[in-house]
Coordinates of C-alpha atoms in Angstrom, one line a residue:
X1450 CA 23.8 50.6 -8.1
X1451 CA 20.7 50.5 -5.9
X1452 CA 19.1 47.2 -4.6
X1453 CA 15.9 47.9 -6.8
X1454 CA 18.2 48.6 -10.0
X1455 CA 20.1 45.2 -9.4
X1456 CA 16.8 43.5 -9.3
X1457 CA 15.4 44.8 -12.3
X1458 CA 18.8 44.1 -14.3
X1459 CA 18.5 40.3 -12.9
X1460 CA 15.0 39.9 -13.9
X1461 CA 15.8 41.2 -17.4
X1462 CA 18.5 38.8 -17.8
X1463 CA 16.2 35.9 -16.8
X1464 CA 13.7 36.9 -19.4
X1465 CA 16.2 37.2 -22.0
X1466 CA 18.0 34.0 -21.4
X1467 CA 15.1 31.7 -20.5
X1468 CA 14.2 30.7 -23.9
X1469 CA 17.6 29.3 -24.4
X1470 CA 18.3 27.6 -21.1
X1471 CA 17.9 23.8 -21.4
X1472 CA 15.9 22.9 -18.4
X1473 CA 16.1 19.2 -17.5
X1474 CA 13.3 17.3 -19.3
X1475 CA 11.2 14.6 -17.4
X1476 CA 9.4 12.7 -20.2
X1477 CA 7.8 10.6 -17.6
X1478 CA 5.7 13.3 -16.1
X1479 CA 5.2 15.0 -19.6
X1480 CA 3.5 11.9 -21.0
X1481 CA 1.9 10.1 -17.8
X1482 CA 0.6 13.3 -16.2
X1483 CA -1.4 14.2 -19.5
X1484 CA -4.5 12.2 -19.6
X1485 CA -5.2 12.8 -23.0
X1486 CA -1.8 12.0 -24.3
X1487 CA -2.0 8.6 -22.5
X1488 CA -5.5 8.1 -24.2
X1489 CA -4.0 8.8 -27.6
X1490 CA -1.1 6.2 -26.9
X1491 CA -3.6 3.5 -25.9
X1492 CA -2.8 3.4 -22.2
X1493 CA -5.2 5.8 -20.3
X1494 CA -5.1 3.4 -17.3
X1495 CA -1.3 4.5 -16.8
X1496 CA -2.1 8.2 -16.2
X1497 CA -0.5 9.5 -12.8
X1498 CA 0.8 12.6 -11.6
X1499 CA 4.1 12.9 -9.3
X1500 CA 1.6 14.4 -6.6
X1501 CA -0.4 11.5 -6.4
X1502 CA 2.7 9.1 -6.4
X1503 CA 4.3 11.2 -3.5
X1504 CA 1.1 11.2 -1.4
X1505 CA 0.4 7.6 -1.9
X1506 CA 4.1 6.5 -1.4
X1507 CA 4.9 9.1 1.3
X1508 CA 8.2 9.6 -0.5
X1509 CA 9.4 12.7 -2.7
X1510 CA 11.0 10.3 -5.2
X1511 CA 10.7 10.7 -9.1
X1512 CA 9.4 8.0 -11.4
X1513 CA 13.0 7.5 -12.5
X1514 CA 14.1 7.2 -9.0
X1515 CA 12.0 4.2 -8.5
X1516 CA 11.7 2.7 -12.1
X1517 CA 15.0 3.8 -13.6
X1518 CA 14.6 4.5 -17.3
X1519 CA 15.5 7.4 -19.3
X1520 CA 13.6 10.6 -18.6
X1521 CA 15.4 12.8 -20.9
X1522 CA 14.1 10.7 -24.0
X1523 CA 10.7 11.4 -25.5
X1524 CA 10.3 8.6 -27.5
X1525 CA 8.6 5.7 -25.6
X1526 CA 11.1 2.9 -26.3
X1527 CA 14.0 5.0 -25.5
X1528 CA 12.3 6.6 -22.3
X1529 CA 11.5 2.9 -21.1
X1530 CA 15.0 1.5 -21.8
X1531 CA 16.2 -0.3 -18.8
X1532 CA 13.2 0.7 -16.8
X1533 CA 11.8 -1.6 -14.0
X1534 CA 8.3 -2.6 -14.4
X1535 CA 5.6 -5.1 -13.1
X1536 CA 6.7 -8.6 -14.3
X1537 CA 3.7 -11.0 -15.0
X1538 CA 5.2 -14.5 -15.3
X1539 CA 4.0 -16.9 -17.9
X1540 CA 2.6 -20.4 -17.0
X1541 CA 4.5 -21.9 -20.1
X1542 CA 8.4 -21.6 -19.4
X1543 CA 7.9 -19.4 -16.4
X1544 CA 9.1 -16.6 -18.7
X1545 CA 8.5 -13.1 -17.9
X1546 CA 6.0 -11.4 -20.4
X1547 CA 7.5 -8.3 -21.8
X1548 CA 5.0 -7.2 -24.3
X1549 CA 3.3 -3.8 -23.1
X1550 CA 0.1 -4.3 -21.0
X1551 CA -3.0 -2.6 -22.1
X1552 CA -4.2 -2.5 -18.4
X1553 CA -2.7 -1.6 -15.2
X1554 CA -3.0 -3.9 -12.1
X1555 CA -6.7 -4.6 -11.2
X1556 CA -8.2 -5.7 -8.0
X1557 CA -10.6 -8.7 -7.2
X1558 CA -12.5 -9.6 -4.1
X1559 CA -10.5 -12.9 -3.2
X1560 CA -8.0 -11.8 -0.7
X1561 CA -5.8 -14.5 -1.6
X1562 CA -5.6 -13.6 -5.5
X1563 CA -6.9 -10.1 -5.6
X1564 CA -4.3 -8.7 -7.8
X1565 CA -5.3 -9.2 -11.5
X1566 CA -3.7 -9.0 -14.9
X1567 CA -6.1 -8.4 -17.7
X1568 CA -5.9 -8.7 -21.4
X1569 CA -8.1 -8.5 -24.4
X1570 CA -9.7 -11.6 -25.8
X1571 CA -12.3 -11.6 -28.7
X1572 CA -12.7 -7.8 -28.2
X1573 CA -13.6 -8.4 -24.5
X1574 CA -11.3 -7.7 -21.2
X1575 CA -10.8 -10.7 -19.4
X1576 CA -8.4 -11.9 -16.8
X1577 CA -5.1 -13.3 -18.5
X1578 CA -5.2 -17.0 -17.6
X1579 CA -1.6 -17.2 -19.1
X1580 CA -0.1 -15.6 -16.1
X1581 CA 1.0 -17.8 -13.2
X1582 CA 2.7 -15.4 -11.0
X1583 CA 3.0 -11.5 -10.6
X1584 CA 6.4 -10.1 -9.6
X1585 CA 8.0 -6.6 -9.0
X1586 CA 10.5 -5.0 -10.7
X1587 CA 13.3 -5.9 -7.8
X1588 CA 13.2 -9.3 -9.2
X1589 CA 15.3 -10.5 -12.2
X1590 CA 13.4 -11.5 -15.3
X1591 CA 15.8 -14.5 -16.3
X1592 CA 16.0 -16.3 -12.9
X1593 CA 12.7 -14.6 -11.1
X1594 CA 15.2 -14.4 -7.9
X1595 CA 16.1 -11.0 -6.4
X1596 CA 17.7 -8.3 -8.4
X1597 CA 20.1 -6.6 -5.8
X1598 CA 21.5 -4.3 -8.5
X1599 CA 17.8 -2.6 -9.2
X1600 CA 17.2 -2.8 -5.6
X1601 CA 20.6 -0.8 -4.8
X1602 CA 19.7 1.8 -7.5
X1603 CA 16.3 2.4 -6.4
X1604 CA 15.0 1.6 -2.9
X1605 CA 18.7 1.3 -1.9
X1606 CA 19.7 5.0 -3.3
X1607 CA 17.7 6.5 -0.4
X1608 CA 17.6 3.7 2.0
X1609 CA 21.3 2.6 2.1
X1610 CA 21.3 1.1 5.6
X1611 CA 18.2 -0.8 5.2
X1612 CA 19.2 -2.1 1.7
X1613 CA 22.5 -3.2 3.3
X1614 CA 21.2 -5.2 6.2
X1615 CA 18.4 -6.4 4.0
X1616 CA 21.1 -8.0 1.6
X1617 CA 22.6 -9.8 4.7
X1618 CA 19.4 -11.1 5.9
X1619 CA 18.0 -14.6 5.8
X1620 CA 15.1 -13.6 3.6
X1621 CA 17.4 -11.9 1.1
X1622 CA 19.9 -14.9 0.9
X1623 CA 17.0 -17.4 0.7
X1624 CA 18.7 -18.7 3.9
X1625 CA 16.4 -21.5 4.8
X1626 CA 15.3 -23.1 1.8
X1627 CA 18.8 -22.9 -0.1
X1628 CA 20.2 -25.3 2.5
X1629 CA 18.3 -28.1 1.1
X1630 CA 21.2 -29.1 -1.3
X1631 CA 19.4 -32.0 -3.3
X1632 CA 17.3 -34.9 -2.0
X1633 CA 20.2 -36.8 -0.4
X1634 CA 21.5 -33.8 1.7
X1635 CA 22.7 -35.5 4.9
X1636 CA 22.4 -32.4 7.3
X1637 CA 18.9 -31.2 6.2
X1638 CA 17.3 -34.2 4.5
X1639 CA 14.7 -34.2 1.6
X1640 CA 12.2 -31.3 2.0
X1641 CA 8.6 -31.1 0.7
X1642 CA 9.3 -28.0 -0.8
X1643 CA 12.1 -29.8 -2.8
X1644 CA 15.8 -28.9 -3.2
X1645 CA 17.3 -25.8 -4.1
X1646 CA 18.6 -26.6 -7.6
X1647 CA 20.9 -23.5 -8.1
X1648 CA 24.4 -24.9 -7.5
X1649 CA 23.3 -28.3 -6.8
X1650 CA 22.2 -29.8 -10.2
X1651 CA 25.5 -31.7 -10.9
X1652 CA 25.2 -33.7 -7.6
X1653 CA 21.6 -34.2 -8.2
X1654 CA 22.0 -35.2 -11.6
X1655 CA 24.6 -38.0 -10.5
X1656 CA 21.9 -39.4 -8.0
X1657 CA 18.8 -39.4 -10.4
X1658 CA 18.2 -42.5 -12.6
X1659 CA 16.3 -40.6 -15.0
X1660 CA 17.4 -37.9 -17.4
X1661 CA 17.5 -34.4 -15.8
X1662 CA 17.8 -31.8 -18.3
X1663 CA 19.4 -28.2 -17.7
X1664 CA 15.9 -26.7 -18.7
X1665 CA 14.2 -28.8 -16.1
X1666 CA 16.5 -27.8 -13.5
X1667 CA 16.3 -24.2 -14.5
X1668 CA 12.4 -24.1 -14.2
X1669 CA 12.7 -26.0 -10.9
X1670 CA 14.8 -23.1 -9.7
X1671 CA 12.3 -20.6 -11.0
X1672 CA 9.5 -22.3 -9.1
X1673 CA 11.4 -21.9 -6.0
X1674 CA 12.5 -18.3 -6.7
X1675 CA 9.2 -17.0 -7.4
X1676 CA 8.4 -17.1 -3.5
X1677 CA 11.5 -15.3 -2.3
X1678 CA 11.4 -11.6 -1.5
X1679 CA 12.7 -8.3 -2.7
X1680 CA 11.9 -4.6 -0.9
X1681 CA 8.6 -4.4 -2.8
X1682 CA 7.3 -7.7 -1.5
X1683 CA 7.1 -6.4 2.0
X1684 CA 6.7 -2.4 1.5
X1685 CA 4.7 -2.1 -1.6
X1686 CA 0.8 -2.3 -0.9
X1687 CA -1.2 -1.5 -4.2
X1688 CA -4.9 -0.8 -3.8
X1689 CA -7.8 0.9 -5.1
X1690 CA -7.7 4.6 -5.2
X1691 CA -10.0 6.0 -2.6
X1692 CA -12.2 9.1 -3.0
X1693 CA -11.5 10.0 0.6
X1694 CA -8.2 8.7 1.5
X1695 CA -5.5 10.1 -1.0
X1696 CA -2.6 7.9 0.4
X1697 CA -4.5 5.0 -1.1
X1698 CA -3.7 3.9 -4.7
X1699 CA -1.4 2.1 -7.2
X1700 CA 1.8 3.6 -5.5
X1701 CA 0.8 2.9 -1.9
X1702 CA 3.8 2.0 0.4
X1703 CA 3.8 1.1 4.1
X1704 CA 6.7 1.3 6.6
X1705 CA 5.8 -1.7 8.6
X1706 CA 4.9 -4.7 6.5
X1707 CA 1.4 -6.0 6.9
X1708 CA 0.4 -9.4 7.8
X1709 CA -1.1 -9.4 4.2
X1710 CA 2.4 -8.6 2.5
X1711 CA 3.6 -11.8 4.6
X1712 CA 1.0 -13.8 2.7
X1713 CA 1.9 -12.6 -0.8
X1714 CA -0.4 -9.5 -0.6
X1715 CA -3.0 -11.1 -3.2
X1716 CA -0.5 -12.8 -5.4
X1717 CA -1.6 -16.3 -4.8
X1718 CA 0.0 -18.7 -2.4
X1719 CA 3.7 -17.1 -2.3
X1720 CA 5.6 -15.9 0.7
X1721 CA 4.6 -17.5 3.9
X1722 CA 1.0 -18.4 2.6
X1723 CA 2.6 -21.3 0.8
X1724 CA 4.3 -23.0 3.6
X1725 CA 1.8 -22.1 6.2
X1726 CA -1.5 -22.7 4.7
X1727 CA -0.7 -24.9 1.7
X1728 CA 2.1 -27.2 3.4
X1729 CA 1.6 -27.0 7.1
X1730 CA -2.1 -26.5 6.8
X1731 CA -2.4 -24.5 10.0
X1732 CA -2.0 -20.9 8.7
X1733 CA -3.0 -17.5 9.9
X1734 CA -5.5 -16.1 7.6
X1735 CA -7.4 -19.3 6.8
X1736 CA -10.4 -18.7 4.5
X1737 CA -9.6 -18.2 0.9
X1738 CA -6.0 -19.0 1.7
X1739 CA -6.8 -22.4 3.1
X1740 CA -6.5 -25.7 1.4
X1741 CA -9.3 -27.0 1.3
X1742 CA -10.6 -23.6 1.2
X1743 CA -12.7 -21.9 3.9
X1744 CA -10.6 -23.1 7.0
X1745 CA -10.8 -21.3 10.4
X1746 CA -8.4 -18.3 10.6
X1747 CA -6.1 -17.9 13.7
X1748 CA -8.0 -16.3 16.7
X1749 CA -5.3 -13.3 16.5
X1750 CA -6.7 -12.3 13.1
X1751 CA -10.0 -11.0 14.7
X1752 CA -8.0 -9.5 17.5
X1753 CA -5.9 -7.6 15.0
X1754 CA -2.5 -8.9 15.9
X1755 CA -0.2 -8.8 13.2
X1756 CA 2.7 -11.0 12.2
X1757 CA 5.4 -8.5 13.4
X1758 CA 3.4 -8.1 16.9
X1759 CA 4.7 -11.6 17.8
X1760 CA 7.8 -12.1 15.7
X1761 CA 10.5 -10.0 16.7
X1762 CA 11.9 -7.7 13.9
X1763 CA 13.4 -4.3 13.6
X1764 CA 9.9 -2.9 14.6
X1765 CA 10.5 -4.1 18.3
X1766 CA 14.3 -4.5 18.2
X1767 CA 16.4 -2.3 15.7
X1768 CA 19.5 -4.2 16.8
X1769 CA 18.1 -7.4 14.8
X1770 CA 18.8 -6.0 11.4
X1771 CA 16.3 -5.0 8.6
X1772 CA 14.3 -7.8 7.2
X1773 CA 15.5 -10.2 10.1
X1774 CA 12.3 -11.8 11.7
X1775 CA 12.7 -14.1 14.6
X1776 CA 10.9 -17.3 13.6
X1777 CA 10.2 -18.6 17.4
X1778 CA 7.6 -16.4 18.8
X1779 CA 6.8 -18.3 22.1
X1780 CA 8.1 -15.6 24.4
X1781 CA 5.8 -13.0 23.1
X1782 CA 2.7 -14.7 24.5
X1783 CA 3.5 -13.3 27.9
X1784 CA 3.0 -9.9 26.5
X1785 CA -0.7 -10.5 26.3
X1786 CA -1.5 -13.6 28.3
X1787 CA 0.9 -12.9 31.1
X1788 CA -1.1 -14.6 33.8
X1789 CA -2.0 -17.6 31.7
X1790 CA 1.8 -18.2 30.6
X1791 CA 2.7 -18.0 34.3
X1792 CA -0.1 -20.5 35.6
X1793 CA 0.9 -22.9 32.6
X1794 CA 4.6 -22.6 33.8
X1795 CA 3.4 -24.2 37.2
X1796 CA 1.1 -26.7 35.7
X1797 CA 1.2 -30.4 35.1
X1798 CA 1.4 -29.6 31.3
X1799 CA 4.2 -27.1 31.5
X1800 CA 6.2 -29.1 28.9
X1801 CA 3.4 -28.6 26.4
X1802 CA 3.9 -25.8 24.0
X1803 CA 0.9 -23.3 23.7
X1804 CA 0.4 -24.4 20.2
X1805 CA 0.2 -27.9 21.2
X1806 CA -3.3 -27.7 22.7
X1807 CA -4.6 -24.6 20.8
X1808 CA -4.2 -25.7 17.2
X1809 CA -6.6 -28.0 15.6
X1810 CA -8.0 -28.8 12.0
X1811 CA -4.8 -28.7 10.2
X1812 CA -5.4 -28.8 6.4
X1813 CA -3.2 -28.4 3.4
X1814 CA -0.9 -31.4 2.0
X1815 CA -2.1 -34.7 3.4
X1816 CA 0.6 -36.4 0.9
X1817 CA 3.1 -35.3 -1.7
X1818 CA 5.1 -37.2 -4.3
X1819 CA 7.9 -36.2 -6.7
X1820 CA 7.9 -38.0 -9.8
X1821 CA 8.2 -37.4 -13.6
X1822 CA 5.7 -35.0 -15.1
X1823 CA 5.6 -31.5 -16.9
X1824 CA 6.8 -28.3 -15.2
X1825 CA 5.8 -25.0 -17.0
X1826 CA 5.4 -27.2 -20.2
X1827 CA 8.8 -29.0 -19.9
X1828 CA 9.4 -32.8 -19.0
X1829 CA 10.9 -33.2 -15.6
X1830 CA 11.8 -36.0 -13.2
X1831 CA 10.7 -33.9 -10.4
X1832 CA 7.1 -32.5 -10.7
X1833 CA 5.5 -32.1 -7.4
X1834 CA 2.2 -33.9 -7.2
X1835 CA 0.9 -31.9 -4.3
X1836 CA -2.6 -31.5 -4.3
X1837 CA -3.7 -34.2 -1.6
X1838 CA -5.7 -31.8 0.3
X1839 CA -7.7 -32.6 3.3
X1840 CA -7.9 -31.9 7.2
X1841 CA -6.5 -33.7 10.1
X1842 CA -8.7 -32.9 12.9
X1843 CA -6.0 -33.0 15.6
X1844 CA -2.2 -32.8 15.1
X1845 CA 0.0 -35.3 16.5
X1846 CA 2.2 -34.3 19.5
X1847 CA 5.9 -35.3 19.4
X1848 CA 8.9 -34.3 21.8
X1849 CA 11.2 -31.7 20.4
X1850 CA 14.9 -31.5 21.0
X1851 CA 14.4 -29.5 24.1
X1852 CA 11.9 -31.9 25.6
X1853 CA 8.7 -29.8 24.9
X1854 CA 5.7 -31.5 23.4
X1855 CA 5.0 -29.7 19.8
X1856 CA 2.1 -30.4 17.2
X1857 CA 2.9 -31.8 14.0
X1858 CA 1.1 -33.1 11.0
X1859 CA 2.6 -36.4 9.6
X1860 CA 1.9 -37.1 6.1
X1861 CA 3.4 -39.5 3.5
X1862 CA 6.1 -38.3 1.0
X1863 CA 8.3 -39.9 -1.9
X1864 CA 10.8 -38.6 -4.4
X1865 CA 11.0 -41.3 -7.2
X1866 CA 14.3 -42.3 -9.3
X1867 CA 17.0 -41.8 -6.6
X1868 CA 20.2 -44.1 -6.9
X1869 CA 21.0 -44.3 -3.1
X1870 CA 20.2 -42.8 0.2
X1871 CA 22.6 -42.0 3.1
X1872 CA 20.0 -41.8 5.8
X1873 CA 19.2 -44.1 8.5
X1874 CA 15.5 -45.0 9.4
X1875 CA 13.8 -43.0 12.3
X1876 CA 13.2 -39.5 13.4
X1877 CA 15.5 -36.6 12.2
X1878 CA 15.5 -32.9 12.8
X1879 CA 16.1 -30.3 10.3
X1880 CA 18.3 -28.0 12.5
X1881 CA 20.0 -28.8 15.8
X1882 CA 18.7 -27.4 18.8
X1883 CA 21.8 -25.2 19.6
X1884 CA 21.2 -22.8 16.8
X1885 CA 19.9 -19.4 17.8
X1886 CA 16.3 -18.6 17.1
X1887 CA 16.9 -16.5 14.1
X1888 CA 18.4 -19.6 12.3
X1889 CA 16.5 -22.7 13.7
X1890 CA 13.3 -24.4 13.0
X1891 CA 11.6 -26.9 15.2
X1892 CA 10.7 -29.1 12.1
X1893 CA 11.3 -32.7 11.8
X1894 CA 11.2 -35.6 9.4
X1895 CA 11.3 -39.5 9.7
X1896 CA 13.2 -41.3 7.1
X1897 CA 11.3 -44.5 5.9
X1898 CA 13.9 -46.1 3.1
X1899 CA 14.2 -46.8 -0.5
X1900 CA 11.8 -49.0 -2.3
X1901 CA 12.0 -51.0 -5.6
X1902 CA 8.2 -52.6 -6.0
X1903 CA 7.1 -50.3 -8.4
X1904 CA 6.4 -50.9 -12.2
X1905 CA 8.7 -47.9 -13.0
X1906 CA 10.3 -44.9 -11.0
X1907 CA 12.1 -47.2 -8.6
X1908 CA 14.1 -46.7 -5.7
X1909 CA 11.5 -44.3 -4.4
X1910 CA 12.9 -42.5 -1.3
X1911 CA 10.3 -42.4 1.3
X1912 CA 9.8 -40.1 4.4
X1913 CA 7.1 -38.7 6.6
X1914 CA 7.0 -34.9 6.7
X1915 CA 6.8 -33.6 10.3
X1916 CA 6.5 -29.9 10.0
X1917 CA 5.8 -28.0 13.4
X1918 CA 2.6 -26.3 13.6
X1919 CA 2.7 -22.9 14.6
X1920 CA -0.5 -20.8 13.7
X1921 CA -4.2 -21.3 13.7
X1922 CA -4.6 -20.7 17.4
X1923 CA -8.1 -21.2 18.8
X1924 CA -10.0 -23.0 21.6
X1925 CA -8.1 -25.7 23.1
X1926 CA -8.4 -29.5 22.1
X1927 CA -10.3 -31.7 24.5
X1928 CA -8.7 -33.7 27.2
X1929 CA -9.6 -37.2 25.5
X1930 CA -8.0 -36.2 22.3
X1931 CA -4.7 -36.9 24.2
X1932 CA -5.9 -39.1 27.0
X1933 CA -8.7 -40.9 25.5
X1934 CA -6.7 -44.0 24.8
X1935 CA -5.1 -45.7 27.8
X1936 CA -1.9 -46.7 26.2
X1937 CA -1.4 -43.2 24.8
X1938 CA -1.9 -44.0 21.3
X1939 CA -2.5 -41.2 18.9
X1940 CA -4.7 -41.9 15.9
X1941 CA -6.4 -40.0 13.2
X1942 CA -8.3 -40.8 10.0
X1943 CA -7.8 -38.3 7.2
X1944 CA -10.0 -37.9 4.1
X1945 CA -8.6 -35.8 1.2
X1946 CA -9.1 -34.8 -2.5
X1947 CA -6.3 -35.1 -5.1
X1948 CA -6.7 -32.3 -7.6
X1949 CA -3.3 -31.9 -9.5
X1950 CA -2.2 -32.5 -13.2
X1951 CA -1.8 -36.2 -14.0
X1952 CA -5.3 -37.5 -13.4
X1953 CA -8.8 -36.6 -12.8
X1954 CA -9.7 -35.5 -9.3
X1955 CA -10.3 -38.5 -7.1
X1956 CA -11.0 -38.7 -3.4
X1957 CA -9.1 -41.0 -0.8
X1958 CA -8.1 -41.4 2.7
X1959 CA -5.6 -42.9 4.9
X1960 CA -5.0 -43.6 8.6
X1961 CA -2.1 -42.2 10.9
X1962 CA -1.2 -43.9 14.1
X1963 CA 1.5 -43.2 16.6
X1964 CA 2.3 -45.6 19.4
X1965 CA 4.9 -47.1 21.5
X1966 CA 6.4 -49.0 18.6
X1967 CA 6.2 -46.5 15.9
X1968 CA 4.7 -43.9 13.5
X1969 CA 2.6 -45.5 10.9
X1970 CA 0.6 -44.1 7.7
X1971 CA -1.9 -47.1 6.7
X1972 CA -4.6 -48.1 4.5
X1973 CA -4.1 -45.3 2.0
X1974 CA -6.9 -45.9 -0.7
X1975 CA -9.1 -43.9 -3.1
X1976 CA -11.8 -44.1 -5.6
X1977 CA -10.6 -45.4 -9.1
X1978 CA -7.9 -43.3 -10.5
X1979 CA -8.2 -42.0 -14.2
X1980 CA -4.7 -40.9 -15.4
X1981 CA -4.1 -38.3 -18.0
X1982 CA -2.3 -39.3 -21.0
X1983 CA 1.6 -39.3 -20.5
X1984 CA 1.6 -39.9 -16.6
X1985 CA 2.0 -42.9 -14.7
X1986 CA 0.4 -44.0 -11.3
X1987 CA 3.8 -44.6 -9.7
X1988 CA 4.6 -41.0 -10.2
X1989 CA 1.6 -39.3 -8.7
X1990 CA 0.3 -42.2 -6.5
X1991 CA 3.1 -44.6 -5.7
X1992 CA 1.2 -45.5 -2.5
X1993 CA -1.2 -47.7 -4.9
X1994 CA 2.0 -50.1 -5.1
X1995 CA 3.7 -49.4 -1.7
X1996 CA 0.7 -49.9 0.5
X1997 CA 1.6 -49.3 4.1
X1998 CA 5.4 -48.8 3.7
X1999 CA 5.4 -45.4 5.5
X2000 CA 6.3 -46.4 8.9
X2001 CA 9.2 -45.9 11.2
X2002 CA 10.1 -47.4 14.6
X2003 CA 10.3 -45.4 17.8
X2004 CA 8.0 -44.5 20.6
X2005 CA 5.5 -41.8 19.3
X2006 CA 3.0 -42.5 22.2
X2007 CA 1.7 -40.0 24.7
X2008 CA 2.3 -40.7 28.3
X2009 CA -0.5 -42.9 29.7
X2010 CA -2.3 -41.9 32.8
X2011 CA -1.7 -43.8 35.9
X2012 CA -5.2 -42.8 37.5
X2013 CA -7.8 -43.3 35.0
X2014 CA -10.5 -43.0 37.6
X2015 CA -9.2 -39.9 39.0
X2016 CA -9.0 -38.3 35.4
X2017 CA -12.7 -39.3 34.7
X2018 CA -13.6 -37.6 38.3
X2019 CA -11.6 -34.3 37.6
X2020 CA -13.1 -34.1 34.0
X2021 CA -16.6 -34.1 35.4
X2022 CA -15.9 -31.0 37.6
X2023 CA -16.2 -27.8 35.9
X2024 CA -12.8 -25.9 35.9
X2025 CA -11.6 -28.8 37.7
X2026 CA -8.4 -29.3 35.8
X2027 CA -7.4 -25.5 36.1
X2028 CA -8.2 -25.5 39.9
X2029 CA -6.0 -28.4 40.3
X2030 CA -3.1 -26.9 38.4
X2031 CA -3.3 -29.7 35.7
X2032 CA -3.8 -27.0 33.0
X2033 CA -3.6 -23.2 33.0

């Protein structure tokens, strides 16, 4: 039989058999690629083609490769069974909203909260005010924490090595925050973010003087878990479709996480936006991420220097492991500022870190108090009254465990209704100096004591938060900001506004002083406080009763100058300190 005859017979067989062959059905494409079908179903905004997804994501994956589900079923309920989807989290109960959404993700203009969930209200499309957080489908709906099974079956099916390394990483294991095992953990101390509730509730309940329900503990853990990452938090970058760039759209992915993804990528103050701009008050982006809003961004933002340009990761060192990021980034300064770093190392100020001089105007929390309140609609002894927002013009300088001067923002903290305390008054470090950079922070805290002089919520455990400032680089602080006082006293007046549940907004202020005898937070005062029903003054403003209690002994002063006349003369000469190797 000739080759042409064989070819004809083969084509004949194909034509005869084709109608009875059961080709695999992909109901995802059958519905979602058909705009008319999606319109009839009431979800026109969810029309998308496989080609668009591949172009935007840069990956050849199918719908079910990334979202699971059942593409062989034509009935929507069956086709969507087990499917991973966007998870809006409700303010009440922190429960995932599972009802089908009429609208896809939308985009606003505020970079801090530019991802929007919309709903219908009185016949109009409005932003859904019941949504408090937006999570992706690599999180669990019950705990809001990482869903490793989903990650392994979706991202991990193609990116096996990356998933394996991520699963062991500090980020995936919530490695830092999970070490705060209650308020009385002797190794790490109490923390502004609060304790890691999971696995620690029994011990915490035994040390809590008020009822502490399972529901309160669960909601407390959910509020922690919402910040901790999966694959999509770093690599998924949804955005508006572009008429000129087909890679931009709802399915856009990036290989190298952007600085915006480190800051939650438009999902409010989650990921690093919370601890940097909200808590420390010296964040990278500033602007709408700042508290108070409008803070100056780090100078590196304008220079388009990203997080991973300074913080070592697999981008610069593949051996470090996927999702591992080196917290300490001081050594990277020399890559761009080599001469300055060399001059600094030879200067009189060589024991000051770069950020000690180049970080100013630190905002964020200027006080935080954990007391009885309501979290996600449920009563809890541990609600975080945190919105004491203001700006400290100059951070305080303290010596770290290696003898370097670092910038910190001292602010008062308390947790109410403790039964005991194992801590000794004074300065403590969160992590020992001999831990490697990947596992250590340079944060400190100062324990004050247990106090009973409150009308309720007694045995208040007081401490001073002393997080290290690491971002918001800018022009250096003036010489007098450190050396203006002959005795090396550091002093700052801080004004703030409270705008959290429990009371109508009110303004106030306090003074922070660091000298040879200790560290003091004094003269905390405010305008009249009008409480909301069901709240107590001792829970949200214990300073009203405790007054100047926030103080610890120790030498927190700066080294006084021996030659004040020489200092004055040197300051008057342009570039004088640099020429004499006083500074770089």
